[in-house]
Coordinates of C-alpha atoms in Angstrom, one line a residue:
X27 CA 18.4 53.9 82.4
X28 CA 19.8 50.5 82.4
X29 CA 22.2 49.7 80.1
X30 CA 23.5 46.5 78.6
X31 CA 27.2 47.0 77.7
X32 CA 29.3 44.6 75.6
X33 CA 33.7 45.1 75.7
X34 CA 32.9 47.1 79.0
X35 CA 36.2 45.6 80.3
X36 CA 38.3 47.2 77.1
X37 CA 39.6 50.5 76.9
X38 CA 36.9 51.9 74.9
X39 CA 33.8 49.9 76.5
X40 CA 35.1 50.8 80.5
X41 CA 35.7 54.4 79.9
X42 CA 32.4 54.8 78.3
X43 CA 30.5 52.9 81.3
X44 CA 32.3 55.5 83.6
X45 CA 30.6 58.3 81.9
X46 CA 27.1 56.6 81.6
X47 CA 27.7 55.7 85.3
X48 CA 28.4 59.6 86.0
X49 CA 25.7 60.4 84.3
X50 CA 23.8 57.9 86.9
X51 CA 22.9 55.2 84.7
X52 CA 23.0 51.4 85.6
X53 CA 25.2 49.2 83.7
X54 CA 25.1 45.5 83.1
X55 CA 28.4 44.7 81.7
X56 CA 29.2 41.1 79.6
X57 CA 32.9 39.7 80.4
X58 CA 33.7 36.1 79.7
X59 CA 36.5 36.2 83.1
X60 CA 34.8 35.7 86.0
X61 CA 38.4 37.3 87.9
X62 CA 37.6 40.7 86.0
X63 CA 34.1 40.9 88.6
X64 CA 35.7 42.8 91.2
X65 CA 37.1 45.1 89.1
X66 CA 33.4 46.0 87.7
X67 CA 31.9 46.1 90.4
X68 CA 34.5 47.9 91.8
X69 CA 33.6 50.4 88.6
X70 CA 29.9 51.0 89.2
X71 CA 28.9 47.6 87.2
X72 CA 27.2 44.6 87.7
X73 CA 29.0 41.5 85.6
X74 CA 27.3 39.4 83.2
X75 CA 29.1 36.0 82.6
X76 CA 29.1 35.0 79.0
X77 CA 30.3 36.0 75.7
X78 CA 29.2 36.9 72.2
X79 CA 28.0 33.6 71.5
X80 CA 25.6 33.3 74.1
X81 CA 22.7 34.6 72.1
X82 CA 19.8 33.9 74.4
X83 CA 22.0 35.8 77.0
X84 CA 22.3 38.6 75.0
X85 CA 18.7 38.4 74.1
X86 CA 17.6 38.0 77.9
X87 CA 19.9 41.1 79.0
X88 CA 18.8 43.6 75.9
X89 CA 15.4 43.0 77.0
X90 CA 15.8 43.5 80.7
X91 CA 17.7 46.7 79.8
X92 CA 16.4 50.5 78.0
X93 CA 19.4 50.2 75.8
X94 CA 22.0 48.1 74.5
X95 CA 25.4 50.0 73.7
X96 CA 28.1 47.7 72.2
X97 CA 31.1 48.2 71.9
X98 CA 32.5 44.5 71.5
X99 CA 33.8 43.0 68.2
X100 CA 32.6 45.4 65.5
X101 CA 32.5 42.1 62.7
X102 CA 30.3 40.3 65.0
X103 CA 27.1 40.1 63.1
X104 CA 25.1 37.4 65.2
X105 CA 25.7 39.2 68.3
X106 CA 24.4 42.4 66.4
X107 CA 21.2 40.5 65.0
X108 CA 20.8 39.0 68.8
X109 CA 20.4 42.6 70.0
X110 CA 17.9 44.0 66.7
X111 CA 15.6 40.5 67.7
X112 CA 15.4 41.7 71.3
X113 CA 15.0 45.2 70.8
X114 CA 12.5 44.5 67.9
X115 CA 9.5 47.2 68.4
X116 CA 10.7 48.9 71.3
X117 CA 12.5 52.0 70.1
X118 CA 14.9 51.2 72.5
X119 CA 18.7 52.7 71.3
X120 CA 21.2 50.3 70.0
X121 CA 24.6 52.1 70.0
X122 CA 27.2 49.8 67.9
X123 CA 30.7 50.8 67.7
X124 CA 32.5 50.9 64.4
X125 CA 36.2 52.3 63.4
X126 CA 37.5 54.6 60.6
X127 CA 39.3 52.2 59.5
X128 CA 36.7 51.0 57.2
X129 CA 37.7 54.1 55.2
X130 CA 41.3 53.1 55.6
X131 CA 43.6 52.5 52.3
X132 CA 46.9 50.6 51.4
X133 CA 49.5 53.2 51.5
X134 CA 52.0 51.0 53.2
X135 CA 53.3 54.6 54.7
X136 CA 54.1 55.9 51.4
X137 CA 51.3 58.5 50.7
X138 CA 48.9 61.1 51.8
X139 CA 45.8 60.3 51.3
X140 CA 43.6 63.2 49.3
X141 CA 39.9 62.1 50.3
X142 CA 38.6 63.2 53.6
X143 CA 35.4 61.4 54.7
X144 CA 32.5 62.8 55.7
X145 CA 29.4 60.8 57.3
X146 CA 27.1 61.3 54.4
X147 CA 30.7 60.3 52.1
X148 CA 29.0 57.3 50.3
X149 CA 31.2 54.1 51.0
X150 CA 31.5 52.1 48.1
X151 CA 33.4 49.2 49.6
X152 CA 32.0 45.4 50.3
X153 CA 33.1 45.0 53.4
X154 CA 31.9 43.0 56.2
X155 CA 31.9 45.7 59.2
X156 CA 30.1 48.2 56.6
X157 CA 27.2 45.7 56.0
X158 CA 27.0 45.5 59.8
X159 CA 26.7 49.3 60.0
X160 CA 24.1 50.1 57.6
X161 CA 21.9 47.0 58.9
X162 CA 22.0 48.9 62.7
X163 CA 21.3 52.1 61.0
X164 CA 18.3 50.1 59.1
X165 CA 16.6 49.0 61.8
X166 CA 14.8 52.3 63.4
X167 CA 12.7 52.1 59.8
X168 CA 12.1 48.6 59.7
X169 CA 12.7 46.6 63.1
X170 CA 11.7 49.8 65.6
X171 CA 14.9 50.1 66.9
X172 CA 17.1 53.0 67.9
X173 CA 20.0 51.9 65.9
X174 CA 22.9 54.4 66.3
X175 CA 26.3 53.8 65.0
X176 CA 29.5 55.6 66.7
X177 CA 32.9 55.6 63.9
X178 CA 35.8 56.2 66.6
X179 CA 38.7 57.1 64.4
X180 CA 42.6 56.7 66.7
X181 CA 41.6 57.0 70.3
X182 CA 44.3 58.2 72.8
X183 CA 44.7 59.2 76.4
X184 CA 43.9 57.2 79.4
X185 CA 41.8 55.1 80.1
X186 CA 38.5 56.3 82.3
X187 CA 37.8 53.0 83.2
X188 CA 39.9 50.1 84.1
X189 CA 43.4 49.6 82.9
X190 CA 43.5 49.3 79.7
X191 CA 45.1 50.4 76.4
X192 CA 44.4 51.7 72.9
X193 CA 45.4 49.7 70.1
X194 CA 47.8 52.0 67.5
X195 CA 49.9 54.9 69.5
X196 CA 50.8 51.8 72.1
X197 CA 52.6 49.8 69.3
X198 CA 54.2 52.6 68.3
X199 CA 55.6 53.6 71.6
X200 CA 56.8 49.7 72.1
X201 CA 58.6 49.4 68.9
X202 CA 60.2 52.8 69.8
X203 CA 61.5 51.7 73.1
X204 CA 63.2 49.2 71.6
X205 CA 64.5 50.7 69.2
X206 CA 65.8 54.0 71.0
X207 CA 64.2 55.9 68.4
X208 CA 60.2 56.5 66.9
X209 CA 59.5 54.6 64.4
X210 CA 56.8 54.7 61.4
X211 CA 56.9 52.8 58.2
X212 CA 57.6 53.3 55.1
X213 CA 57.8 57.4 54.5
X214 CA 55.2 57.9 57.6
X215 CA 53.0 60.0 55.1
X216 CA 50.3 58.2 56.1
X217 CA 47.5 59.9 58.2
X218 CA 45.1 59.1 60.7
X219 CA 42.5 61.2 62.6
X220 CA 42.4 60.7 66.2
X221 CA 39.8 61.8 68.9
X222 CA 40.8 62.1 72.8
X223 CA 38.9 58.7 74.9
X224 CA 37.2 61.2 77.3
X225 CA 35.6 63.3 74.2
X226 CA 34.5 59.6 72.7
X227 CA 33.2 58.4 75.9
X228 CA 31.2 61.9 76.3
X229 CA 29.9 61.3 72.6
X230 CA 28.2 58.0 73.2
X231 CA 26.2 59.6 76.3
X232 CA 25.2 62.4 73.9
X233 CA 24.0 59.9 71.1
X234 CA 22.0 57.9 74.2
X235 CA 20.5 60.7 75.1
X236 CA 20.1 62.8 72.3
X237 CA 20.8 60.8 68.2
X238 CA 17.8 59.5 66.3
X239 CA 17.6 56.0 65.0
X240 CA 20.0 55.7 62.0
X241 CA 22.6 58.0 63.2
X242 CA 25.8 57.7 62.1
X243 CA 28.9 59.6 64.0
X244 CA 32.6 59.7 63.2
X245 CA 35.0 60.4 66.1
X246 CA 37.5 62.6 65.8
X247 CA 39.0 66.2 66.5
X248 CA 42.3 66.7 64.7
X249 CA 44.8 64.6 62.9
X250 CA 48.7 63.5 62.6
X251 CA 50.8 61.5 60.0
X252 CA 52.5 58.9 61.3
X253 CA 55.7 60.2 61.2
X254 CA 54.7 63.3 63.5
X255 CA 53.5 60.8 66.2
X256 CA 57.1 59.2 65.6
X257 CA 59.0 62.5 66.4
X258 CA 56.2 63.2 69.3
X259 CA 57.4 59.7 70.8
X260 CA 60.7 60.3 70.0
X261 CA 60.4 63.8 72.0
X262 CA 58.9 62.3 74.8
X263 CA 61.0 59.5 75.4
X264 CA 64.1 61.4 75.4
X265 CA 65.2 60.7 71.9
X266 CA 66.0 63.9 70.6
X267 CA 63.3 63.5 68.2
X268 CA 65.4 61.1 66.3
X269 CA 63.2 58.8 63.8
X270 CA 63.3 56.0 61.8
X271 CA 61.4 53.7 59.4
X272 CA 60.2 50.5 60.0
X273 CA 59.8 48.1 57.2
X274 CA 56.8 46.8 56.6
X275 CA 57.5 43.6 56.2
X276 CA 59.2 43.3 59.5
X277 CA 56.2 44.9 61.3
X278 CA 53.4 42.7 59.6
X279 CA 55.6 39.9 60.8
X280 CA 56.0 41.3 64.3
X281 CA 52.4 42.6 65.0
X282 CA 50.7 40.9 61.6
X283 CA 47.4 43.1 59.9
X284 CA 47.3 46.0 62.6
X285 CA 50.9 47.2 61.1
X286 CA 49.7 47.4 57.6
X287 CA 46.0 48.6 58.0
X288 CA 46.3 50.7 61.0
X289 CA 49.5 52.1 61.1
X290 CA 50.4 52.1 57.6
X291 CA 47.3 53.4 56.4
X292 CA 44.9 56.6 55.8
X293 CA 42.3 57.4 57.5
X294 CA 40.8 60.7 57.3
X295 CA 37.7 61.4 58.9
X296 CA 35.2 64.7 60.0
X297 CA 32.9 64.5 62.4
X298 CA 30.2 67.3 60.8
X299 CA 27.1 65.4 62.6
X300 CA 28.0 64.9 66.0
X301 CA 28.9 68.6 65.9
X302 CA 26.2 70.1 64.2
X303 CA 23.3 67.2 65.5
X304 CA 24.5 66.6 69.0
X305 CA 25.9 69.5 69.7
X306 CA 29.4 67.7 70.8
X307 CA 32.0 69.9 71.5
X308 CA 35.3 67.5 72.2
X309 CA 37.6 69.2 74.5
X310 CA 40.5 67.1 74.9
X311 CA 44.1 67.4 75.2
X312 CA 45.6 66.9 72.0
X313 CA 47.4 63.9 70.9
X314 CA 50.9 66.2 71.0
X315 CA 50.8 67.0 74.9
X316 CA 49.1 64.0 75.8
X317 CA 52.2 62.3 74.3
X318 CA 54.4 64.6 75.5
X319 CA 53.4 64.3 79.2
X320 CA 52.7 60.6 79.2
X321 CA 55.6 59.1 78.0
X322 CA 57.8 61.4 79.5
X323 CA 61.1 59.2 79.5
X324 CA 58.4 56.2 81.2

């Protein structure tokens, strides 16, 4: 196939072009730098020059291409209804990417959330990335488009692709650098599930290959509280496995909304339907020894 790929020069969006390219696909991949070329090429994949906004770009790509699988912005609707105009009639697969976090809660590190999600969990939340979601999922029954919708939940290990980094355990590992200790906030009750980048890059090939229009797949193969990955750190970097809290206030000041909603929150997912429809079996190392090894004293 050829494949129009948004973000393919983020952590997420290259490692998954490395396993569509494995899998001897073509990729077309949008990048507004015109210095990050080499590097795709280098990859397997021929640069686009443009952005989001560039709707008759994105238009003119999704219909030169089988499939469109973005995984750029997930609150970018016009980008979104660029790529359903294009694809209108064709059955061809739309593969948006999501997060978990639009299950996430306020905890502020303070609690354990009871409620694990589920992908048939109804969401009863107005929020922006949700509306974007259900209109992909839509458009198989009403635009004749593949629309498939991938929920990543934390995403760890190295990159497959280019160099780049996930968004959560990174900030963590930072902040306890420089503090000589791991650090969480609040209590570090707070729990996220998390899914190796390997396992979620494998899952989008499955879901172009194999999910029917409207699919919708959560990410994930275990889970940690935050003040576990805080002593994994800790462990790792040669602290003993000495912790400490971080206020919040300090770290929405230092890194602003991603301290409160991403590392100070719940988010508890299952992925039943990538399992049971798919047949996905992730196999990755676990978030532990991937920490463990990694940041070995680095």
């Amino acid at each position: 196939m050829h494949i129009f790929m948004t973000g393919v020069t983020g952590y997420i969006g290259s490692s998954v072009a490395k396993v569509l390219l494995e899998a001897g696909h073509s990729i077309y991949g949008l990048t507004r730098k015109e210095e990050s070329f080499n590097a795709l090429k280098q990859l397997g994949v021929e640069p686009v020059l443009g952005s989001l906004e560039d709707e008759s770009l994105l238009i003119k790509y999704a219909r030169m291409s089988d499939a469109v699988v973005h995984t750029a912005d997930a609150g970018h609707r016009s980008s979104v209804e660029a790529f359903l105009r294009a694809l209108r009639g064709t059955d061809k697969a739309l593969i948006h990417t999501s997060g978990s976090g639009i299950v996430g809660d306020d905890a502020r590190g303070e609690y354990e959330a009871e409620h694990i999600y589920q992908e048939t969990t109804p969401l009863n939340r107005d929020l922006e990335h949700i509306r974007i979601n259900e209109q992909v999922r839509k458009a198989g029954e009403e635009e004749g488009v593949r629309g498939i919708v991938i929920v990543p939940s934390m995403v760890y290990g190295t990159s497959l692709g280019l160099p780049a980094e996930s968004v959560q355990l990174p900030v963590i590992v930072r902040k306890s650098k420089e503090n000589s200790t791991g650090v969480y906030i609040g209590q570090g009750l707070n729990r996220w599930s998390n899914v190796h980048i390997d396992d979620l890059a494998r899952l989008y090939l499955l879901a172009l290959e194999k999910a029917p229009a409207g699919s919708y797949l959560f990410a994930e193969n275990g889970e940690e509280s935050f003040k576990d990955l805080a002593r994994y750190v800790s462990e790792a970097l040669g602290y003993e496995g000495r912790t400490a809290s971080w206020p919040l206030d300090e770290a929405v000041a230092e890194f602003g909304p991603i301290a409160q909603y991403t590392l100070a929150s719940n988010s508890r997912v299952r992925s039943v339907v990538a399992r049971e429809t798919l047949g996905w079996r992730p196999a990755g190392e676990s978030i532990q020894s991937w920490i463990s090894h990694i940041y070995r004293r680095s």
